Amino acid sequence: MTSAYGYGDITLIAGTAHPALAKAISAELGQPLAEARVARFSDGEVDIKLDEDIRGRDVFVLQPTCPPVNEAWIELLLLLDTLRRASAGRITAVMPYYGYARKDRKDEGRVPISAKVVANTLVTSGADRVVTLDMHAAQIQGFFDIPVDHLYARPVLLDEVIAMGIEDPVVVTPDVGGTKMARAYAKRLNADLAIVDKRRISGTETTIEHVIGDVRGRNCVIVDDLISTGGSITQAASTLKAQGAKAIVIAVSHAVFCGPAVERLDAAPVDAILVTDSIPPKQPSPKKLKVCSVAPLIAQTIQSIHHSKSVSSLFE
């Protein structure tokens, strides 16, 4: 079906970063993935060839820039360039996980703003629009002069939290920067809010200063956008347990799980770990992990964009 702006039919193209999620989105839309070859030359360079005509179509490229981040990023850029040169009508980069988002400003001298570099390269390579999920810093949208649809995993994770029937919950953010996200969860759950005040020592090490809010005898839901090495969130869980918390549930959007993350999560005093499938599951995974799919949410978003309907209404 042609879109309201005259673009052709929806066409889905997937890179190799997360084929399972691409197939799930394809199934939700009842739309097959386009025939495309994403391979490697013998020296490791990316080799791409489209095997069907996409002229004038409304194309959505499904590719999170998850680990290995640089491989996924280059694949995405070359896919965008391929589509632009093949005369696609509109090209949307669907990035359930936006890599390099943690470097969104100059927080010290002589460092890059990596998130801006990613934005520049996406636009230069041919993206007309970007769809992403729970950016580490929402202000990264301002790095683009093209439309950015910033989705939230909150409805997906909240459905699972509500189904667990947690009594007397307290929503906890493991750092002050996540207060807005935590407040949104607390409002939906009609719950109190607590903040774990941490101080970052290095890129991989933090220390807990104190907890703002009452957690003694309460069930805690720790919410965050991602788990990388697991240091901050497991320290937060241990601190909450030491201050008398009962059950502890972790709910995060992106399960990056680098380095010792799995071991730390298995050793942490938590009862459940809820994540989305924005990133392929790491093996082995934490024992208490449950994955909630964002495929229906992304499929709805693609339909809304194609038919020029509101995307924000999906979160109201």
PDB file of C-alpha atoms in Angstrom:
ATOM      1  CA  MET A   1       0.000   0.000   0.000  1.00  0.00           C
ATOM      2  CA  THR A   2       1.360   3.418  -0.971  1.00  0.00           C
ATOM      3  CA  SER A   3       2.043   5.805   1.923  1.00  0.00           C
ATOM      4  CA  ALA A   4       0.266   9.141   2.421  1.00  0.00           C
ATOM      5  CA  TYR A   5       3.296  10.954   0.962  1.00  0.00           C
ATOM      6  CA  GLY A   6       3.351   8.887  -2.206  1.00  0.00           C
ATOM      7  CA  TYR A   7       6.150   6.483  -1.242  1.00  0.00           C
ATOM      8  CA  GLY A   8       5.779   2.932  -2.483  1.00  0.00           C
ATOM      9  CA  ASP A   9       5.112  -0.208  -0.474  1.00  0.00           C
ATOM     10  CA  ILE A  10       6.875  -0.971   2.811  1.00  0.00           C
ATOM     11  CA  THR A  11      10.138  -2.787   2.217  1.00  0.00           C
ATOM     12  CA  LEU A  12      12.106  -4.328   5.077  1.00  0.00           C
ATOM     13  CA  ILE A  13      15.836  -4.941   4.808  1.00  0.00           C
ATOM     14  CA  ALA A  14      17.898  -6.489   7.595  1.00  0.00           C
ATOM     15  CA  GLY A  15      21.578  -6.368   8.350  1.00  0.00           C
ATOM     16  CA  THR A  16      23.285  -9.213  10.186  1.00  0.00           C
ATOM     17  CA  ALA A  17      23.327  -7.616  13.653  1.00  0.00           C
ATOM     18  CA  HIS A  18      20.051  -9.145  14.888  1.00  0.00           C
ATOM     19  CA  PRO A  19      18.355 -11.487  12.367  1.00  0.00           C
ATOM     20  CA  ALA A  20      15.953 -12.939  14.970  1.00  0.00           C
ATOM     21  CA  LEU A  21      14.435  -9.537  15.760  1.00  0.00           C
ATOM     22  CA  ALA A  22      14.240  -8.664  12.047  1.00  0.00           C
ATOM     23  CA  LYS A  23      12.330 -11.882  11.373  1.00  0.00           C
ATOM     24  CA  ALA A  24       9.984 -11.191  14.302  1.00  0.00           C
ATOM     25  CA  ILE A  25       9.237  -7.668  12.996  1.00  0.00           C
ATOM     26  CA  SER A  26       8.707  -9.115   9.521  1.00  0.00           C
ATOM     27  CA  ALA A  27       6.232 -11.662  10.928  1.00  0.00           C
ATOM     28  CA  GLU A  28       4.347  -8.972  12.866  1.00  0.00           C
ATOM     29  CA  LEU A  29       3.929  -6.911   9.683  1.00  0.00           C
ATOM     30  CA  GLY A  30       3.224  -9.895   7.452  1.00  0.00           C
ATOM     31  CA  GLN A  31       5.907  -8.455   5.206  1.00  0.00           C
ATOM     32  CA  PRO A  32       8.866 -10.574   4.001  1.00  0.00           C
ATOM     33  CA  LEU A  33      12.415  -9.297   4.294  1.00  0.00           C
ATOM     34  CA  ALA A  34      13.796  -8.039   0.995  1.00  0.00           C
ATOM     35  CA  GLU A  35      16.306 -10.151  -0.840  1.00  0.00           C
ATOM     36  CA  ALA A  36      19.674  -8.710   0.080  1.00  0.00           C
ATOM     37  CA  ARG A  37      23.117 -10.204   0.476  1.00  0.00           C
ATOM     38  CA  VAL A  38      25.204  -8.886   3.357  1.00  0.00           C
ATOM     39  CA  ALA A  39      28.488 -10.776   3.275  1.00  0.00           C
ATOM     40  CA  ARG A  40      32.218 -10.239   3.786  1.00  0.00           C
ATOM     41  CA  PHE A  41      35.161 -10.131   1.443  1.00  0.00           C
ATOM     42  CA  SER A  42      38.111 -12.299   2.401  1.00  0.00           C
ATOM     43  CA  ASP A  43      39.763  -9.365   4.174  1.00  0.00           C
ATOM     44  CA  GLY A  44      36.658  -8.664   6.290  1.00  0.00           C
ATOM     45  CA  GLU A  45      35.227  -5.741   4.292  1.00  0.00           C
ATOM     46  CA  VAL A  46      31.432  -5.663   4.025  1.00  0.00           C
ATOM     47  CA  ASP A  47      29.963  -6.783   0.679  1.00  0.00           C
ATOM     48  CA  ILE A  48      26.307  -5.821  -0.023  1.00  0.00           C
ATOM     49  CA  LYS A  49      24.056  -6.569  -3.000  1.00  0.00           C
ATOM     50  CA  LEU A  50      20.302  -5.981  -3.301  1.00  0.00           C
ATOM     51  CA  ASP A  51      18.575  -8.677  -5.325  1.00  0.00           C
ATOM     52  CA  GLU A  52      15.307  -6.836  -5.995  1.00  0.00           C
ATOM     53  CA  ASP A  53      14.122  -3.474  -7.277  1.00  0.00           C
ATOM     54  CA  ILE A  54      13.351  -0.999  -4.456  1.00  0.00           C
ATOM     55  CA  ARG A  55      12.921   2.150  -6.571  1.00  0.00           C
ATOM     56  CA  GLY A  56      10.439   4.543  -4.947  1.00  0.00           C
ATOM     57  CA  ARG A  57       9.672   2.240  -2.020  1.00  0.00           C
ATOM     58  CA  ASP A  58       9.361   3.125   1.669  1.00  0.00           C
ATOM     59  CA  VAL A  59      12.374   1.203   2.979  1.00  0.00           C
ATOM     60  CA  PHE A  60      13.089   0.367   6.628  1.00  0.00           C
ATOM     61  CA  VAL A  61      16.579  -0.917   7.465  1.00  0.00           C
ATOM     62  CA  LEU A  62      16.524  -3.112  10.598  1.00  0.00           C
ATOM     63  CA  GLN A  63      19.927  -2.929  12.268  1.00  0.00           C
ATOM     64  CA  PRO A  64      20.807  -2.218  15.917  1.00  0.00           C
ATOM     65  CA  THR A  65      24.372  -0.978  16.334  1.00  0.00           C
ATOM     66  CA  CYS A  66      25.041  -3.529  19.064  1.00  0.00           C
ATOM     67  CA  PRO A  67      28.271  -5.463  19.727  1.00  0.00           C
ATOM     68  CA  PRO A  68      30.317  -5.841  17.630  1.00  0.00           C
ATOM     69  CA  VAL A  69      29.375  -2.172  17.363  1.00  0.00           C
ATOM     70  CA  ASN A  70      31.732  -1.091  14.602  1.00  0.00           C
ATOM     71  CA  GLU A  71      30.758  -4.021  12.358  1.00  0.00           C
ATOM     72  CA  ALA A  72      27.037  -3.276  12.798  1.00  0.00           C
ATOM     73  CA  TRP A  73      27.585   0.455  12.234  1.00  0.00           C
ATOM     74  CA  ILE A  74      29.530   0.047   8.980  1.00  0.00           C
ATOM     75  CA  GLU A  75      26.974  -2.491   7.717  1.00  0.00           C
ATOM     76  CA  LEU A  76      24.179  -0.019   8.404  1.00  0.00           C
ATOM     77  CA  LEU A  77      25.972   2.846   6.642  1.00  0.00           C
ATOM     78  CA  LEU A  78      26.656   0.737   3.550  1.00  0.00           C
ATOM     79  CA  LEU A  79      23.071  -0.517   3.474  1.00  0.00           C
ATOM     80  CA  LEU A  80      21.852   3.094   3.573  1.00  0.00           C
ATOM     81  CA  ASP A  81      24.209   4.080   0.766  1.00  0.00           C
ATOM     82  CA  THR A  82      23.106   1.089  -1.301  1.00  0.00           C
ATOM     83  CA  LEU A  83      19.447   2.060  -0.940  1.00  0.00           C
ATOM     84  CA  ARG A  84      20.089   5.705  -1.766  1.00  0.00           C
ATOM     85  CA  ARG A  85      21.935   4.752  -4.949  1.00  0.00           C
ATOM     86  CA  ALA A  86      19.134   2.301  -5.820  1.00  0.00           C
ATOM     87  CA  SER A  87      16.611   5.209  -5.729  1.00  0.00           C
ATOM     88  CA  ALA A  88      14.572   4.172  -2.697  1.00  0.00           C
ATOM     89  CA  GLY A  89      11.687   6.581  -2.075  1.00  0.00           C
ATOM     90  CA  ARG A  90      12.372   7.044   1.643  1.00  0.00           C
ATOM     91  CA  ILE A  91      14.989   5.358   3.822  1.00  0.00           C
ATOM     92  CA  THR A  92      14.429   4.866   7.551  1.00  0.00           C
ATOM     93  CA  ALA A  93      17.190   3.479   9.777  1.00  0.00           C
ATOM     94  CA  VAL A  94      15.514   1.357  12.463  1.00  0.00           C
ATOM     95  CA  MET A  95      18.071   1.099  15.279  1.00  0.00           C
ATOM     96  CA  PRO A  96      16.580  -0.626  18.341  1.00  0.00           C
ATOM     97  CA  TYR A  97      19.932   0.029  20.024  1.00  0.00           C
ATOM     98  CA  TYR A  98      21.906   3.210  19.242  1.00  0.00           C
ATOM     99  CA  GLY A  99      25.602   2.535  19.790  1.00  0.00           C
ATOM    100  CA  TYR A 100      28.072   5.179  20.998  1.00  0.00           C
ATOM    101  CA  ALA A 101      25.233   7.017  22.755  1.00  0.00           C
ATOM    102  CA  ARG A 102      27.113   7.301  26.059  1.00  0.00           C
ATOM    103  CA  LYS A 103      29.491   9.894  24.577  1.00  0.00           C
ATOM    104  CA  ASP A 104      26.915  12.615  23.924  1.00  0.00           C
ATOM    105  CA  ARG A 105      28.936  15.636  25.111  1.00  0.00           C
ATOM    106  CA  LYS A 106      32.454  16.779  25.974  1.00  0.00           C
ATOM    107  CA  ASP A 107      32.577  15.886  29.655  1.00  0.00           C
ATOM    108  CA  GLU A 108      36.334  16.500  29.705  1.00  0.00           C
ATOM    109  CA  GLY A 109      38.990  17.916  27.410  1.00  0.00           C
ATOM    110  CA  ARG A 110      40.212  16.238  24.214  1.00  0.00           C
ATOM    111  CA  VAL A 111      37.419  13.671  23.772  1.00  0.00           C
ATOM    112  CA  PRO A 112      35.010  13.082  20.847  1.00  0.00           C
ATOM    113  CA  ILE A 113      31.252  13.453  20.839  1.00  0.00           C
ATOM    114  CA  SER A 114      30.771   9.966  19.429  1.00  0.00           C
ATOM    115  CA  ALA A 115      26.962  10.053  19.330  1.00  0.00           C
ATOM    116  CA  LYS A 116      27.156  13.075  17.013  1.00  0.00           C
ATOM    117  CA  VAL A 117      29.595  11.269  14.712  1.00  0.00           C
ATOM    118  CA  VAL A 118      27.113   8.386  14.389  1.00  0.00           C
ATOM    119  CA  ALA A 119      24.315  10.869  13.606  1.00  0.00           C
ATOM    120  CA  ASN A 120      26.410  12.633  10.952  1.00  0.00           C
ATOM    121  CA  THR A 121      27.338   9.403   9.194  1.00  0.00           C
ATOM    122  CA  LEU A 122      23.760   8.095   9.150  1.00  0.00           C
ATOM    123  CA  VAL A 123      22.483  11.239   7.441  1.00  0.00           C
ATOM    124  CA  THR A 124      25.425  11.480   5.030  1.00  0.00           C
ATOM    125  CA  SER A 125      24.961   7.833   4.012  1.00  0.00           C
ATOM    126  CA  GLY A 126      21.323   8.358   3.106  1.00  0.00           C
ATOM    127  CA  ALA A 127      18.978   8.047   6.099  1.00  0.00           C
ATOM    128  CA  ASP A 128      15.840  10.194   5.746  1.00  0.00           C
ATOM    129  CA  ARG A 129      14.524   9.201   9.162  1.00  0.00           C
ATOM    130  CA  VAL A 130      15.714   7.326  12.261  1.00  0.00           C
ATOM    131  CA  VAL A 131      13.787   5.082  14.643  1.00  0.00           C
ATOM    132  CA  THR A 132      15.481   4.104  17.883  1.00  0.00           C
ATOM    133  CA  LEU A 133      14.600   2.775  21.322  1.00  0.00           C
ATOM    134  CA  ASP A 134      15.504   4.300  24.698  1.00  0.00           C
ATOM    135  CA  MET A 135      18.611   6.274  23.771  1.00  0.00           C
ATOM    136  CA  HIS A 136      21.093   6.601  26.607  1.00  0.00           C
ATOM    137  CA  ALA A 137      20.575  10.363  26.318  1.00  0.00           C
ATOM    138  CA  ALA A 138      17.350  11.622  24.721  1.00  0.00           C
ATOM    139  CA  GLN A 139      18.994  14.901  23.667  1.00  0.00           C
ATOM    140  CA  ILE A 140      20.893  12.988  20.957  1.00  0.00           C
ATOM    141  CA  GLN A 141      17.768  13.559  18.858  1.00  0.00           C
ATOM    142  CA  GLY A 142      18.999  17.152  18.560  1.00  0.00           C
ATOM    143  CA  PHE A 143      22.086  15.950  16.669  1.00  0.00           C
ATOM    144  CA  PHE A 144      19.843  15.186  13.684  1.00  0.00           C
ATOM    145  CA  ASP A 145      18.208  17.535  11.177  1.00  0.00           C
ATOM    146  CA  ILE A 146      15.967  14.677  10.015  1.00  0.00           C
ATOM    147  CA  PRO A 147      12.981  13.200  11.916  1.00  0.00           C
ATOM    148  CA  VAL A 148      13.865  10.912  14.826  1.00  0.00           C
ATOM    149  CA  ASP A 149      11.252   8.674  16.416  1.00  0.00           C
ATOM    150  CA  HIS A 150      12.436   7.919  19.939  1.00  0.00           C
ATOM    151  CA  LEU A 151      10.555   4.863  21.199  1.00  0.00           C
ATOM    152  CA  TYR A 152      10.267   3.678  24.794  1.00  0.00           C
ATOM    153  CA  ALA A 153      10.497   0.088  25.993  1.00  0.00           C
ATOM    154  CA  ARG A 154       8.503   1.081  29.070  1.00  0.00           C
ATOM    155  CA  PRO A 155       5.113  -0.292  27.887  1.00  0.00           C
ATOM    156  CA  VAL A 156       6.673  -3.655  27.009  1.00  0.00           C
ATOM    157  CA  LEU A 157       8.537  -4.030  30.317  1.00  0.00           C
ATOM    158  CA  LEU A 158       5.672  -2.605  32.378  1.00  0.00           C
ATOM    159  CA  ASP A 159       3.277  -5.248  31.070  1.00  0.00           C
ATOM    160  CA  GLU A 160       5.619  -7.918  32.436  1.00  0.00           C
ATOM    161  CA  VAL A 161       6.148  -6.115  35.760  1.00  0.00           C
ATOM    162  CA  ILE A 162       2.382  -5.728  36.221  1.00  0.00           C
ATOM    163  CA  ALA A 163       1.838  -9.410  35.360  1.00  0.00           C
ATOM    164  CA  MET A 164       4.249 -10.335  38.178  1.00  0.00           C
ATOM    165  CA  GLY A 165       1.807  -8.825  40.692  1.00  0.00           C
ATOM    166  CA  ILE A 166       4.464  -7.077  42.763  1.00  0.00           C
ATOM    167  CA  GLU A 167       2.959  -5.733  45.996  1.00  0.00           C
ATOM    168  CA  ASP A 168       3.873  -2.351  47.496  1.00  0.00           C
ATOM    169  CA  PRO A 169       6.522  -1.562  44.830  1.00  0.00           C
ATOM    170  CA  VAL A 170       9.168   1.119  44.916  1.00  0.00           C
ATOM    171  CA  VAL A 171      10.679   2.107  41.572  1.00  0.00           C
ATOM    172  CA  VAL A 172      14.424   2.692  41.890  1.00  0.00           C
ATOM    173  CA  THR A 173      16.828   4.412  39.534  1.00  0.00           C
ATOM    174  CA  PRO A 174      20.497   3.374  39.942  1.00  0.00           C
ATOM    175  CA  ASP A 175      21.659   6.929  39.208  1.00  0.00           C
ATOM    176  CA  VAL A 176      20.271  10.446  39.340  1.00  0.00           C
ATOM    177  CA  GLY A 177      20.275  10.737  35.533  1.00  0.00           C
ATOM    178  CA  GLY A 178      17.585   8.065  35.259  1.00  0.00           C
ATOM    179  CA  THR A 179      15.076   9.889  37.468  1.00  0.00           C
ATOM    180  CA  LYS A 180      12.775  10.863  34.587  1.00  0.00           C
ATOM    181  CA  MET A 181      12.531   7.271  33.353  1.00  0.00           C
ATOM    182  CA  ALA A 182      11.955   5.967  36.892  1.00  0.00           C
ATOM    183  CA  ARG A 183       9.255   8.567  37.528  1.00  0.00           C
ATOM    184  CA  ALA A 184       7.381   7.409  34.402  1.00  0.00           C
ATOM    185  CA  TYR A 185       7.437   3.807  35.666  1.00  0.00           C
ATOM    186  CA  ALA A 186       6.382   4.895  39.164  1.00  0.00           C
ATOM    187  CA  LYS A 187       3.429   6.863  37.801  1.00  0.00           C
ATOM    188  CA  ARG A 188       2.109   3.873  35.852  1.00  0.00           C
ATOM    189  CA  LEU A 189       2.613   1.505  38.816  1.00  0.00           C
ATOM    190  CA  ASN A 190       1.274   4.038  41.330  1.00  0.00           C
ATOM    191  CA  ALA A 191       4.499   3.447  43.234  1.00  0.00           C
ATOM    192  CA  ASP A 192       6.987   5.458  45.276  1.00  0.00           C
ATOM    193  CA  LEU A 193      10.351   6.503  43.852  1.00  0.00           C
ATOM    194  CA  ALA A 194      13.871   5.985  45.224  1.00  0.00           C
ATOM    195  CA  ILE A 195      17.256   7.067  43.875  1.00  0.00           C
ATOM    196  CA  VAL A 196      20.611   5.353  44.356  1.00  0.00           C
ATOM    197  CA  ASP A 197      23.208   8.112  44.473  1.00  0.00           C
ATOM    198  CA  LYS A 198      26.388   6.838  42.842  1.00  0.00           C
ATOM    199  CA  ARG A 199      29.713   8.388  41.950  1.00  0.00           C
ATOM    200  CA  ARG A 200      31.559   7.238  38.830  1.00  0.00           C
ATOM    201  CA  ILE A 201      35.229   6.460  39.383  1.00  0.00           C
ATOM    202  CA  SER A 202      35.998   5.354  35.808  1.00  0.00           C
ATOM    203  CA  GLY A 203      34.218   4.149  32.684  1.00  0.00           C
ATOM    204  CA  THR A 204      33.670   0.729  34.271  1.00  0.00           C
ATOM    205  CA  GLU A 205      33.710   1.432  38.016  1.00  0.00           C
ATOM    206  CA  THR A 206      31.291   3.269  40.309  1.00  0.00           C
ATOM    207  CA  THR A 207      30.737   3.600  44.024  1.00  0.00           C
ATOM    208  CA  ILE A 208      27.421   3.979  45.867  1.00  0.00           C
ATOM    209  CA  GLU A 209      27.124   7.022  48.130  1.00  0.00           C
ATOM    210  CA  HIS A 210      23.614   6.550  49.619  1.00  0.00           C
ATOM    211  CA  VAL A 211      19.951   5.818  48.826  1.00  0.00           C
ATOM    212  CA  ILE A 212      17.394   8.624  48.630  1.00  0.00           C
ATOM    213  CA  GLY A 213      14.011   7.200  49.622  1.00  0.00           C
ATOM    214  CA  ASP A 214      12.615   4.490  51.894  1.00  0.00           C
ATOM    215  CA  VAL A 215      13.059   0.893  50.671  1.00  0.00           C
ATOM    216  CA  ARG A 216      12.988  -1.041  53.959  1.00  0.00           C
ATOM    217  CA  GLY A 217      10.442  -3.858  53.795  1.00  0.00           C
ATOM    218  CA  ARG A 218       9.451  -2.873  50.239  1.00  0.00           C
ATOM    219  CA  ASN A 219       9.656  -4.658  46.873  1.00  0.00           C
ATOM    220  CA  CYS A 220      11.958  -2.769  44.512  1.00  0.00           C
ATOM    221  CA  VAL A 221      11.887  -2.456  40.718  1.00  0.00           C
ATOM    222  CA  ILE A 222      15.208  -1.099  39.442  1.00  0.00           C
ATOM    223  CA  VAL A 223      14.826   0.514  36.009  1.00  0.00           C
ATOM    224  CA  ASP A 224      17.519   1.686  33.604  1.00  0.00           C
ATOM    225  CA  ASP A 225      18.181   2.015  29.887  1.00  0.00           C
ATOM    226  CA  LEU A 226      20.974  -0.551  29.686  1.00  0.00           C
ATOM    227  CA  ILE A 227      23.235  -2.975  31.508  1.00  0.00           C
ATOM    228  CA  SER A 228      26.818  -2.942  30.237  1.00  0.00           C
ATOM    229  CA  THR A 229      29.259  -4.528  32.697  1.00  0.00           C
ATOM    230  CA  GLY A 230      26.566  -4.757  35.368  1.00  0.00           C
ATOM    231  CA  GLY A 231      28.613  -2.968  38.019  1.00  0.00           C
ATOM    232  CA  SER A 232      26.255  -0.081  38.800  1.00  0.00           C
ATOM    233  CA  ILE A 233      23.012  -2.028  38.817  1.00  0.00           C
ATOM    234  CA  THR A 234      24.313  -4.954  40.880  1.00  0.00           C
ATOM    235  CA  GLN A 235      25.859  -2.554  43.405  1.00  0.00           C
ATOM    236  CA  ALA A 236      22.500  -0.816  43.590  1.00  0.00           C
ATOM    237  CA  ALA A 237      20.722  -4.142  44.201  1.00  0.00           C
ATOM    238  CA  SER A 238      23.155  -5.072  46.971  1.00  0.00           C
ATOM    239  CA  THR A 239      22.735  -1.655  48.596  1.00  0.00           C
ATOM    240  CA  LEU A 240      18.941  -1.932  48.491  1.00  0.00           C
ATOM    241  CA  LYS A 241      19.071  -5.402  50.041  1.00  0.00           C
ATOM    242  CA  ALA A 242      21.408  -4.129  52.779  1.00  0.00           C
ATOM    243  CA  GLN A 243      18.885  -1.390  53.546  1.00  0.00           C
ATOM    244  CA  GLY A 244      16.098  -3.915  54.067  1.00  0.00           C
ATOM    245  CA  ALA A 245      14.483  -4.292  50.627  1.00  0.00           C
ATOM    246  CA  LYS A 246      12.492  -7.483  50.051  1.00  0.00           C
ATOM    247  CA  ALA A 247      12.182  -8.695  46.457  1.00  0.00           C
ATOM    248  CA  ILE A 248      14.269  -6.924  43.817  1.00  0.00           C
ATOM    249  CA  VAL A 249      13.372  -6.929  40.115  1.00  0.00           C
ATOM    250  CA  ILE A 250      15.568  -5.361  37.427  1.00  0.00           C
ATOM    251  CA  ALA A 251      13.919  -3.994  34.260  1.00  0.00           C
ATOM    252  CA  VAL A 252      16.192  -2.561  31.554  1.00  0.00           C
ATOM    253  CA  SER A 253      15.805  -1.827  27.856  1.00  0.00           C
ATOM    254  CA  HIS A 254      19.136  -3.019  26.454  1.00  0.00           C
ATOM    255  CA  ALA A 255      20.995  -6.143  27.605  1.00  0.00           C
ATOM    256  CA  VAL A 256      24.504  -5.254  26.398  1.00  0.00           C
ATOM    257  CA  PHE A 257      26.110  -7.588  28.999  1.00  0.00           C
ATOM    258  CA  CYS A 258      29.834  -6.919  28.496  1.00  0.00           C
ATOM    259  CA  GLY A 259      32.733  -8.413  30.456  1.00  0.00           C
ATOM    260  CA  PRO A 260      31.693  -9.795  33.855  1.00  0.00           C
ATOM    261  CA  ALA A 261      28.031  -8.704  33.559  1.00  0.00           C
ATOM    262  CA  VAL A 262      26.511 -12.211  33.548  1.00  0.00           C
ATOM    263  CA  GLU A 263      28.556 -13.356  36.528  1.00  0.00           C
ATOM    264  CA  ARG A 264      27.723 -10.193  38.467  1.00  0.00           C
ATOM    265  CA  LEU A 265      23.998 -10.514  37.750  1.00  0.00           C
ATOM    266  CA  ASP A 266      23.960 -14.174  38.774  1.00  0.00           C
ATOM    267  CA  ALA A 267      25.649 -13.246  42.059  1.00  0.00           C
ATOM    268  CA  ALA A 268      23.429 -10.228  42.763  1.00  0.00           C
ATOM    269  CA  PRO A 269      20.489 -10.437  45.226  1.00  0.00           C
ATOM    270  CA  VAL A 270      17.809 -10.075  42.534  1.00  0.00           C
ATOM    271  CA  ASP A 271      14.674 -12.130  41.926  1.00  0.00           C
ATOM    272  CA  ALA A 272      14.142 -11.408  38.219  1.00  0.00           C
ATOM    273  CA  ILE A 273      15.889  -9.596  35.365  1.00  0.00           C
ATOM    274  CA  LEU A 274      13.634  -8.260  32.599  1.00  0.00           C
ATOM    275  CA  VAL A 275      15.156  -7.057  29.326  1.00  0.00           C
ATOM    276  CA  THR A 276      13.995  -6.496  25.762  1.00  0.00           C
ATOM    277  CA  ASP A 277      15.315  -8.199  22.638  1.00  0.00           C
ATOM    278  CA  SER A 278      16.734  -4.952  21.200  1.00  0.00           C
ATOM    279  CA  ILE A 279      20.097  -6.749  21.298  1.00  0.00           C
ATOM    280  CA  PRO A 280      20.704 -10.458  20.541  1.00  0.00           C
ATOM    281  CA  PRO A 281      20.815 -12.460  23.807  1.00  0.00           C
ATOM    282  CA  LYS A 282      24.291 -13.105  25.116  1.00  0.00           C
ATOM    283  CA  GLN A 283      25.208 -16.724  25.800  1.00  0.00           C
ATOM    284  CA  PRO A 284      25.361 -17.828  28.499  1.00  0.00           C
ATOM    285  CA  SER A 285      22.653 -15.513  29.867  1.00  0.00           C
ATOM    286  CA  PRO A 286      21.911 -14.691  33.519  1.00  0.00           C
ATOM    287  CA  LYS A 287      19.880 -17.451  35.177  1.00  0.00           C
ATOM    288  CA  LYS A 288      16.971 -15.176  36.164  1.00  0.00           C
ATOM    289  CA  LEU A 289      16.683 -13.445  32.792  1.00  0.00           C
ATOM    290  CA  LYS A 290      13.368 -12.977  30.970  1.00  0.00           C
ATOM    291  CA  VAL A 291      13.311 -11.419  27.500  1.00  0.00           C
ATOM    292  CA  CYS A 292      10.341  -9.282  26.402  1.00  0.00           C
ATOM    293  CA  SER A 293      10.056  -8.681  22.656  1.00  0.00           C
ATOM    294  CA  VAL A 294       9.856  -5.186  21.174  1.00  0.00           C
ATOM    295  CA  ALA A 295       9.006  -6.583  17.728  1.00  0.00           C
ATOM    296  CA  PRO A 296       5.273  -5.701  18.019  1.00  0.00           C
ATOM    297  CA  LEU A 297       6.146  -2.147  19.142  1.00  0.00           C
ATOM    298  CA  ILE A 298       8.587  -1.600  16.274  1.00  0.00           C
ATOM    299  CA  ALA A 299       6.161  -3.125  13.765  1.00  0.00           C
ATOM    300  CA  GLN A 300       3.418  -0.747  14.939  1.00  0.00           C
ATOM    301  CA  THR A 301       5.842   2.159  14.616  1.00  0.00           C
ATOM    302  CA  ILE A 302       6.741   1.193  11.048  1.00  0.00           C
ATOM    303  CA  GLN A 303       3.051   1.011  10.155  1.00  0.00           C
ATOM    304  CA  SER A 304       2.408   4.415  11.740  1.00  0.00           C
ATOM    305  CA  ILE A 305       5.299   6.050   9.889  1.00  0.00           C
ATOM    306  CA  HIS A 306       4.293   4.513   6.570  1.00  0.00           C
ATOM    307  CA  HIS A 307       0.678   5.682   6.920  1.00  0.00           C
ATOM    308  CA  SER A 308       1.697   9.090   8.371  1.00  0.00           C
ATOM    309  CA  LYS A 309       0.032   8.430  11.723  1.00  0.00           C
ATOM    310  CA  SER A 310       1.174   9.532  15.165  1.00  0.00           C
ATOM    311  CA  VAL A 311       3.977   7.502  16.732  1.00  0.00           C
ATOM    312  CA  SER A 312       3.709   9.187  20.138  1.00  0.00           C
ATOM    313  CA  SER A 313       0.136   7.884  20.455  1.00  0.00           C
ATOM    314  CA  LEU A 314       1.627   4.400  20.945  1.00  0.00           C
ATOM    315  CA  PHE A 315       2.795   5.520  24.398  1.00  0.00           C
ATOM    316  CA  GLU A 316      -0.294   7.389  25.606  1.00  0.00           C
TER     317      GLU A 316
END
